Structure formats: C-alpha cells, structure tokens
Amino acid sequence: MVEVTVTPQSSLADRPVAVQVRGLSPSQLVTLRASLRDEQGEIFQSRTFFRADAAGEVDPGRHPALGGSYSGVWPMGIFWFLQPDTLFRRLVKRDVAGSPFLVRLEVFDGVRLLTGPQDQPLASCEAERWYVGPGVQRLPIREGRVRGALFLPP
C-alpha cells in the first residue's frame, strides 16, 4: 500500500519538513504533486517526477527529482516551487494568525504533466503551514502614515 507522509504534519511555514513516499515498486516512476488554494481561491501547484529506490521509497531530501517544477535534490522543493494556475498571481497570506495554508500532497503513478478529476492518486496527505506560532500576539500599528503589525512572542 502506497503512503505519503509529511513530518511534522503541522509546522511553521519557514520550518523544514520531511516528505516521504513508501510502498512503491522498486524503480517505479511517480509524480509528486503539491497544491493549495489561497485566500482568494487561486490554486497553486508544483509537481515533480521521481524514480523510487530499491526499497520502493521516494525522499525528496535524498532522491533527485527527474523533472517537473524542479530537478535535483531539494528537500523542500515541492513547497518552494508552487506556481499559480493563473498567470501573474502571487502567493500571499493575509490572515497570518487565524489559519494555515493547507498543502495537499498527492502521488500519482508514472509521469503526469496534467491531472484531471478522473485521475486517482496512489496516496495523499495534507500539511498545515502556519505563519504565526502558538501564543504569538499580533498588534496592529497605525502611526501617522505608517501601517504595520507587531508580533510579540508568548
């Protein structure tokens, strides 16, 4: 049974996580796709192609991506190379304290440049990427023409 995991499943957006795929056939070609929907409803995606090792595993921190959104060994590449489906959109988090970005990771058999609703992943999971840690206070700043926010640790 194929399984994809993100460890830790919930983390701050600037912290590294470990992505692993297990249960594949040795040397199997797979597509690892990450996607998220931002606060305006725009979809951002990245996809990379990997060949499983002799144990049937893929680890972006050890195994090179063969192509797609990036190539080579980039442990966090699947997150760093998220691109908008609509041109000229930027990934911006407005509600930094209220909710995380939910990044869905899916593994597909073979090399998939495009995936449709009819394509079923071999495995999937979801990662939470928070922008503010627990207990951090956000204080709005308004002084003259200056606008901003002060984030105070617990």
mmCIF file of N, CA, C and O in Angstrom, residues 50-121:
data_model
loop_
_atom_site.group_PDB
_atom_site.id
_atom_site.type_symbol
_atom_site.label_atom_id
_atom_site.label_comp_id
_atom_site.label_asym_id
_atom_site.label_seq_id
_atom_site.Cartn_x
_atom_site.Cartn_y
_atom_site.Cartn_z
ATOM 1 N N PHE A 50 9.783 11.457 -9.821
ATOM 2 C CA PHE A 50 10.812 10.715 -9.090
ATOM 3 C C PHE A 50 10.815 9.258 -9.536
ATOM 4 O O PHE A 50 9.797 8.728 -9.981
ATOM 5 N N ARG A 51 11.958 8.625 -9.347
ATOM 6 C CA ARG A 51 12.074 7.175 -9.506
ATOM 7 C C ARG A 51 12.337 6.608 -8.119
ATOM 8 O O ARG A 51 13.263 7.041 -7.430
ATOM 9 N N ALA A 52 11.494 5.668 -7.694
ATOM 10 C CA ALA A 52 11.636 5.060 -6.374
ATOM 11 C C ALA A 52 12.954 4.301 -6.284
ATOM 12 O O ALA A 52 13.468 3.783 -7.279
ATOM 13 N N ASP A 53 13.493 4.236 -5.083
ATOM 14 C CA ASP A 53 14.734 3.487 -4.878
ATOM 15 C C ASP A 53 14.442 1.987 -4.789
ATOM 16 O O ASP A 53 13.300 1.550 -4.992
ATOM 17 N N ALA A 54 15.449 1.186 -4.463
ATOM 18 C CA ALA A 54 15.304 -0.276 -4.422
ATOM 19 C C ALA A 54 14.324 -0.721 -3.344
ATOM 20 O O ALA A 54 13.730 -1.805 -3.450
ATOM 21 N N ALA A 55 14.118 0.119 -2.313
ATOM 22 C CA ALA A 55 13.173 -0.215 -1.244
ATOM 23 C C ALA A 55 11.758 0.272 -1.568
ATOM 24 O O ALA A 55 10.849 0.095 -0.755
ATOM 25 N N GLY A 56 11.560 0.916 -2.726
ATOM 26 C CA GLY A 56 10.236 1.418 -3.094
ATOM 27 C C GLY A 56 9.882 2.711 -2.390
ATOM 28 O O GLY A 56 8.710 2.992 -2.159
ATOM 29 N N GLU A 57 10.901 3.515 -2.090
ATOM 30 C CA GLU A 57 10.669 4.772 -1.382
ATOM 31 C C GLU A 57 11.149 5.966 -2.197
ATOM 32 O O GLU A 57 12.069 5.845 -3.010
ATOM 33 N N VAL A 58 10.527 7.105 -1.946
ATOM 34 C CA VAL A 58 10.956 8.391 -2.507
ATOM 35 C C VAL A 58 11.086 9.361 -1.349
ATOM 36 O O VAL A 58 10.166 9.505 -0.545
ATOM 37 N N ASP A 59 12.231 10.018 -1.280
ATOM 38 C CA ASP A 59 12.502 11.038 -0.271
ATOM 39 C C ASP A 59 13.146 12.214 -0.994
ATOM 40 O O ASP A 59 14.300 12.122 -1.415
ATOM 41 N N PRO A 60 12.415 13.323 -1.183
ATOM 42 C CA PRO A 60 12.983 14.473 -1.897
ATOM 43 C C PRO A 60 14.250 15.034 -1.268
ATOM 44 O O PRO A 60 15.000 15.745 -1.925
ATOM 45 N N GLY A 61 14.517 14.706 -0.017
ATOM 46 C CA GLY A 61 15.750 15.135 0.641
ATOM 47 C C GLY A 61 16.948 14.279 0.277
ATOM 48 O O GLY A 61 18.094 14.684 0.493
ATOM 49 N N ARG A 62 16.712 13.103 -0.290
ATOM 50 C CA ARG A 62 17.798 12.196 -0.681
ATOM 51 C C ARG A 62 17.791 11.847 -2.160
ATOM 52 O O ARG A 62 18.841 11.600 -2.741
ATOM 53 N N HIS A 63 16.617 11.801 -2.756
ATOM 54 C CA HIS A 63 16.491 11.386 -4.154
ATOM 55 C C HIS A 63 16.290 12.587 -5.062
ATOM 56 O O HIS A 63 15.476 13.454 -4.748
ATOM 57 N N PRO A 64 16.984 12.637 -6.190
ATOM 58 C CA PRO A 64 16.817 13.786 -7.088
ATOM 59 C C PRO A 64 15.505 13.722 -7.864
ATOM 60 O O PRO A 64 15.087 12.660 -8.316
ATOM 61 N N ALA A 65 14.878 14.880 -8.005
ATOM 62 C CA ALA A 65 13.714 14.991 -8.888
ATOM 63 C C ALA A 65 14.226 14.919 -10.318
ATOM 64 O O ALA A 65 15.247 15.517 -10.659
ATOM 65 N N LEU A 66 13.510 14.177 -11.155
ATOM 66 C CA LEU A 66 13.930 13.980 -12.543
ATOM 67 C C LEU A 66 13.415 15.069 -13.468
ATOM 68 O O LEU A 66 13.812 15.141 -14.626
ATOM 69 N N GLY A 67 12.526 15.914 -12.979
ATOM 70 C CA GLY A 67 11.960 16.997 -13.784
ATOM 71 C C GLY A 67 10.658 17.452 -13.195
ATOM 72 O O GLY A 67 10.269 17.047 -12.108
ATOM 73 N N GLY A 68 9.980 18.296 -13.926
ATOM 74 C CA GLY A 68 8.731 18.877 -13.449
ATOM 75 C C GLY A 68 8.973 20.313 -13.028
ATOM 76 O O GLY A 68 9.624 21.074 -13.742
ATOM 77 N N SER A 69 8.518 20.695 -11.851
ATOM 78 C CA SER A 69 8.695 22.055 -11.350
ATOM 79 C C SER A 69 10.145 22.361 -11.016
ATOM 80 O O SER A 69 10.552 23.520 -10.991
ATOM 81 N N TYR A 70 10.929 21.347 -10.734
ATOM 82 C CA TYR A 70 12.358 21.496 -10.458
ATOM 83 C C TYR A 70 13.031 20.161 -10.714
ATOM 84 O O TYR A 70 12.378 19.145 -10.905
ATOM 85 N N SER A 71 14.345 20.170 -10.709
ATOM 86 C CA SER A 71 15.099 18.919 -10.802
ATOM 87 C C SER A 71 16.253 18.977 -9.819
ATOM 88 O O SER A 71 16.680 20.055 -9.399
ATOM 89 N N GLY A 72 16.725 17.811 -9.426
ATOM 90 C CA GLY A 72 17.790 17.730 -8.440
ATOM 91 C C GLY A 72 17.242 17.455 -7.052
ATOM 92 O O GLY A 72 16.059 17.184 -6.874
ATOM 93 N N VAL A 73 18.133 17.517 -6.075
ATOM 94 C CA VAL A 73 17.764 17.237 -4.682
ATOM 95 C C VAL A 73 17.432 18.554 -3.985
ATOM 96 O O VAL A 73 18.313 19.375 -3.745
ATOM 97 N N TRP A 74 16.173 18.747 -3.706
ATOM 98 C CA TRP A 74 15.660 19.910 -2.990
ATOM 99 C C TRP A 74 14.674 19.385 -1.934
ATOM 100 O O TRP A 74 13.523 19.116 -2.260
ATOM 101 N N PRO A 75 15.093 19.234 -0.691
ATOM 102 C CA PRO A 75 14.197 18.662 0.324
ATOM 103 C C PRO A 75 12.851 19.377 0.445
ATOM 104 O O PRO A 75 11.836 18.738 0.668
ATOM 105 N N MET A 76 12.840 20.693 0.256
ATOM 106 C CA MET A 76 11.593 21.465 0.384
ATOM 107 C C MET A 76 11.090 21.970 -0.972
ATOM 108 O O MET A 76 10.191 22.808 -1.037
ATOM 109 N N GLY A 77 11.644 21.464 -2.057
ATOM 110 C CA GLY A 77 11.301 21.946 -3.391
ATOM 111 C C GLY A 77 9.828 21.880 -3.723
ATOM 112 O O GLY A 77 9.286 22.772 -4.381
ATOM 113 N N ILE A 78 9.146 20.846 -3.271
ATOM 114 C CA ILE A 78 7.729 20.674 -3.584
ATOM 115 C C ILE A 78 6.902 21.839 -3.020
ATOM 116 O O ILE A 78 5.874 22.207 -3.561
ATOM 117 N N PHE A 79 7.394 22.467 -1.933
ATOM 118 C CA PHE A 79 6.732 23.632 -1.347
ATOM 119 C C PHE A 79 7.260 24.930 -1.963
ATOM 120 O O PHE A 79 6.502 25.856 -2.213
ATOM 121 N N TRP A 80 8.556 25.014 -2.193
ATOM 122 C CA TRP A 80 9.175 26.247 -2.687
ATOM 123 C C TRP A 80 8.772 26.583 -4.113
ATOM 124 O O TRP A 80 8.786 27.746 -4.492
ATOM 125 N N PHE A 81 8.470 25.583 -4.926
ATOM 126 C CA PHE A 81 8.208 25.823 -6.335
ATOM 127 C C PHE A 81 6.720 25.829 -6.692
ATOM 128 O O PHE A 81 6.350 25.604 -7.835
ATOM 129 N N LEU A 82 5.851 26.117 -5.719
ATOM 130 C CA LEU A 82 4.420 26.255 -6.003
ATOM 131 C C LEU A 82 4.202 27.419 -6.967
ATOM 132 O O LEU A 82 4.718 28.520 -6.751
ATOM 133 N N GLN A 83 3.463 27.174 -8.034
ATOM 134 C CA GLN A 83 3.187 28.183 -9.051
ATOM 135 C C GLN A 83 1.673 28.344 -9.210
ATOM 136 O O GLN A 83 0.936 27.376 -9.087
ATOM 137 N N PRO A 84 1.209 29.571 -9.529
ATOM 138 C CA PRO A 84 -0.230 29.783 -9.691
ATOM 139 C C PRO A 84 -0.737 29.170 -10.990
ATOM 140 O O PRO A 84 -0.025 29.123 -11.993
ATOM 141 N N ASP A 85 -1.982 28.689 -10.955
ATOM 142 C CA ASP A 85 -2.628 28.234 -12.188
ATOM 143 C C ASP A 85 -2.952 29.415 -13.092
ATOM 144 O O ASP A 85 -2.985 29.289 -14.302
ATOM 145 N N THR A 86 -3.204 30.584 -12.489
ATOM 146 C CA THR A 86 -3.490 31.810 -13.225
ATOM 147 C C THR A 86 -2.215 32.654 -13.258
ATOM 148 O O THR A 86 -1.614 32.897 -12.213
ATOM 149 N N LEU A 87 -1.824 33.092 -14.440
ATOM 150 C CA LEU A 87 -0.606 33.879 -14.569
ATOM 151 C C LEU A 87 -0.655 35.163 -13.749
ATOM 152 O O LEU A 87 -1.725 35.745 -13.543
ATOM 153 N N PHE A 88 0.498 35.592 -13.299
ATOM 154 C CA PHE A 88 0.704 36.863 -12.611
ATOM 155 C C PHE A 88 0.035 36.946 -11.235
ATOM 156 O O PHE A 88 -0.215 38.025 -10.734
ATOM 157 N N ARG A 89 -0.237 35.810 -10.638
ATOM 158 C CA ARG A 89 -0.759 35.793 -9.262
ATOM 159 C C ARG A 89 0.406 35.528 -8.311
ATOM 160 O O ARG A 89 1.357 34.856 -8.655
ATOM 161 N N ARG A 90 0.294 36.066 -7.105
ATOM 162 C CA ARG A 90 1.321 35.843 -6.094
ATOM 163 C C ARG A 90 0.697 35.139 -4.905
ATOM 164 O O ARG A 90 -0.455 35.409 -4.546
ATOM 165 N N LEU A 91 1.471 34.282 -4.284
ATOM 166 C CA LEU A 91 1.013 33.588 -3.092
ATOM 167 C C LEU A 91 1.238 34.498 -1.889
ATOM 168 O O LEU A 91 2.372 34.766 -1.495
ATOM 169 N N VAL A 92 0.143 35.025 -1.342
ATOM 170 C CA VAL A 92 0.195 35.955 -0.224
ATOM 171 C C VAL A 92 -0.746 35.452 0.852
ATOM 172 O O VAL A 92 -1.886 35.078 0.576
ATOM 173 N N LYS A 93 -0.285 35.477 2.078
ATOM 174 C CA LYS A 93 -1.110 35.071 3.218
ATOM 175 C C LYS A 93 -1.508 36.325 3.984
ATOM 176 O O LYS A 93 -0.663 37.006 4.549
ATOM 177 N N ARG A 94 -2.789 36.666 3.957
ATOM 178 C CA ARG A 94 -3.285 37.865 4.648
ATOM 179 C C ARG A 94 -3.604 37.560 6.117
ATOM 180 O O ARG A 94 -3.222 38.291 7.005
ATOM 181 N N ASP A 95 -4.346 36.490 6.357
ATOM 182 C CA ASP A 95 -4.753 36.123 7.713
ATOM 183 C C ASP A 95 -3.665 35.223 8.314
ATOM 184 O O ASP A 95 -3.817 34.015 8.397
ATOM 185 N N VAL A 96 -2.544 35.835 8.713
ATOM 186 C CA VAL A 96 -1.402 35.044 9.153
ATOM 187 C C VAL A 96 -1.631 34.342 10.490
ATOM 188 O O VAL A 96 -1.038 33.295 10.749
ATOM 189 N N ALA A 97 -2.482 34.896 11.339
ATOM 190 C CA ALA A 97 -2.673 34.315 12.662
ATOM 191 C C ALA A 97 -3.870 33.378 12.751
ATOM 192 O O ALA A 97 -3.919 32.515 13.621
ATOM 193 N N GLY A 98 -4.837 33.529 11.847
ATOM 194 C CA GLY A 98 -6.098 32.804 12.001
ATOM 195 C C GLY A 98 -6.142 31.412 11.433
ATOM 196 O O GLY A 98 -6.872 30.553 11.933
ATOM 197 N N SER A 99 -5.379 31.143 10.385
ATOM 198 C CA SER A 99 -5.471 29.836 9.747
ATOM 199 C C SER A 99 -4.185 29.550 8.968
ATOM 200 O O SER A 99 -3.500 30.476 8.537
ATOM 201 N N PRO A 100 -3.884 28.268 8.758
ATOM 202 C CA PRO A 100 -2.696 27.922 7.983
ATOM 203 C C PRO A 100 -3.031 27.773 6.500
ATOM 204 O O PRO A 100 -4.207 27.723 6.116
ATOM 205 N N PHE A 101 -2.004 27.689 5.673
ATOM 206 C CA PHE A 101 -2.190 27.190 4.321
ATOM 207 C C PHE A 101 -2.259 25.677 4.434
ATOM 208 O O PHE A 101 -1.433 25.061 5.116
ATOM 209 N N LEU A 102 -3.221 25.069 3.795
ATOM 210 C CA LEU A 102 -3.333 23.614 3.763
ATOM 211 C C LEU A 102 -2.784 23.137 2.430
ATOM 212 O O LEU A 102 -3.356 23.426 1.385
ATOM 213 N N VAL A 103 -1.654 22.438 2.481
ATOM 214 C CA VAL A 103 -0.993 21.958 1.272
ATOM 215 C C VAL A 103 -1.319 20.474 1.128
ATOM 216 O O VAL A 103 -1.031 19.675 2.013
ATOM 217 N N ARG A 104 -1.930 20.127 0.001
ATOM 218 C CA ARG A 104 -2.285 18.737 -0.278
ATOM 219 C C ARG A 104 -1.181 18.110 -1.117
ATOM 220 O O ARG A 104 -0.812 18.643 -2.154
ATOM 221 N N LEU A 105 -0.641 17.001 -0.635
ATOM 222 C CA LEU A 105 0.381 16.247 -1.359
ATOM 223 C C LEU A 105 -0.249 14.977 -1.905
ATOM 224 O O LEU A 105 -0.939 14.259 -1.176
ATOM 225 N N GLU A 106 -0.005 14.715 -3.199
ATOM 226 C CA GLU A 106 -0.557 13.529 -3.846
ATOM 227 C C GLU A 106 0.531 12.850 -4.667
ATOM 228 O O GLU A 106 1.381 13.522 -5.249
ATOM 229 N N VAL A 107 0.470 11.529 -4.705
ATOM 230 C CA VAL A 107 1.405 10.727 -5.500
ATOM 231 C C VAL A 107 0.606 10.025 -6.587
ATOM 232 O O VAL A 107 -0.400 9.372 -6.303
ATOM 233 N N PHE A 108 1.073 10.183 -7.848
ATOM 234 C CA PHE A 108 0.438 9.545 -8.997
ATOM 235 C C PHE A 108 1.416 8.582 -9.647
ATOM 236 O O PHE A 108 2.625 8.832 -9.658
ATOM 237 N N ASP A 109 0.895 7.513 -10.206
ATOM 238 C CA ASP A 109 1.721 6.546 -10.922
ATOM 239 C C ASP A 109 2.191 7.146 -12.242
ATOM 240 O O ASP A 109 1.399 7.737 -12.977
ATOM 241 N N GLY A 110 3.467 7.017 -12.542
ATOM 242 C CA GLY A 110 4.012 7.493 -13.807
ATOM 243 C C GLY A 110 4.250 8.989 -13.813
ATOM 244 O O GLY A 110 4.104 9.680 -12.804
ATOM 245 N N VAL A 111 4.633 9.484 -14.985
ATOM 246 C CA VAL A 111 4.883 10.907 -15.178
ATOM 247 C C VAL A 111 3.579 11.558 -15.630
ATOM 248 O O VAL A 111 3.035 11.206 -16.666
ATOM 249 N N ARG A 112 3.078 12.487 -14.835
ATOM 250 C CA ARG A 112 1.802 13.170 -15.131
ATOM 251 C C ARG A 112 2.056 14.658 -15.244
ATOM 252 O O ARG A 112 2.306 15.332 -14.246
ATOM 253 N N LEU A 113 2.009 15.172 -16.462
ATOM 254 C CA LEU A 113 2.142 16.617 -16.656
ATOM 255 C C LEU A 113 0.861 17.331 -16.268
ATOM 256 O O LEU A 113 0.893 18.434 -15.751
ATOM 257 N N LEU A 114 -0.261 16.699 -16.527
ATOM 258 C CA LEU A 114 -1.574 17.221 -16.157
ATOM 259 C C LEU A 114 -2.346 16.118 -15.457
ATOM 260 O O LEU A 114 -2.226 14.950 -15.799
ATOM 261 N N THR A 115 -3.132 16.509 -14.482
ATOM 262 C CA THR A 115 -4.011 15.553 -13.807
ATOM 263 C C THR A 115 -5.412 16.135 -13.784
ATOM 264 O O THR A 115 -5.590 17.325 -13.534
ATOM 265 N N GLY A 116 -6.368 15.288 -14.053
ATOM 266 C CA GLY A 116 -7.766 15.706 -14.040
ATOM 267 C C GLY A 116 -8.504 15.045 -12.905
ATOM 268 O O GLY A 116 -7.956 14.229 -12.167
ATOM 269 N N PRO A 117 -9.780 15.372 -12.762
ATOM 270 C CA PRO A 117 -10.579 14.791 -11.682
ATOM 271 C C PRO A 117 -10.699 13.270 -11.791
ATOM 272 O O PRO A 117 -10.921 12.588 -10.802
ATOM 273 N N GLN A 118 -10.546 12.727 -12.992
ATOM 274 C CA GLN A 118 -10.656 11.283 -13.175
ATOM 275 C C GLN A 118 -9.391 10.546 -12.719
ATOM 276 O O GLN A 118 -9.419 9.340 -12.517
ATOM 277 N N ASP A 119 -8.271 11.263 -12.562
ATOM 278 C CA ASP A 119 -7.014 10.648 -12.135
ATOM 279 C C ASP A 119 -7.003 10.489 -10.621
ATOM 280 O O ASP A 119 -7.067 11.476 -9.888
ATOM 281 N N GLN A 120 -6.911 9.258 -10.174
ATOM 282 C CA GLN A 120 -6.899 8.980 -8.745
ATOM 283 C C GLN A 120 -5.458 8.826 -8.258
ATOM 284 O O GLN A 120 -4.683 8.077 -8.848
ATOM 285 N N PRO A 121 -5.090 9.522 -7.180
ATOM 286 C CA PRO A 121 -3.730 9.381 -6.660
ATOM 287 C C PRO A 121 -3.540 8.023 -5.993
ATOM 288 O O PRO A 121 -4.496 7.416 -5.504
#
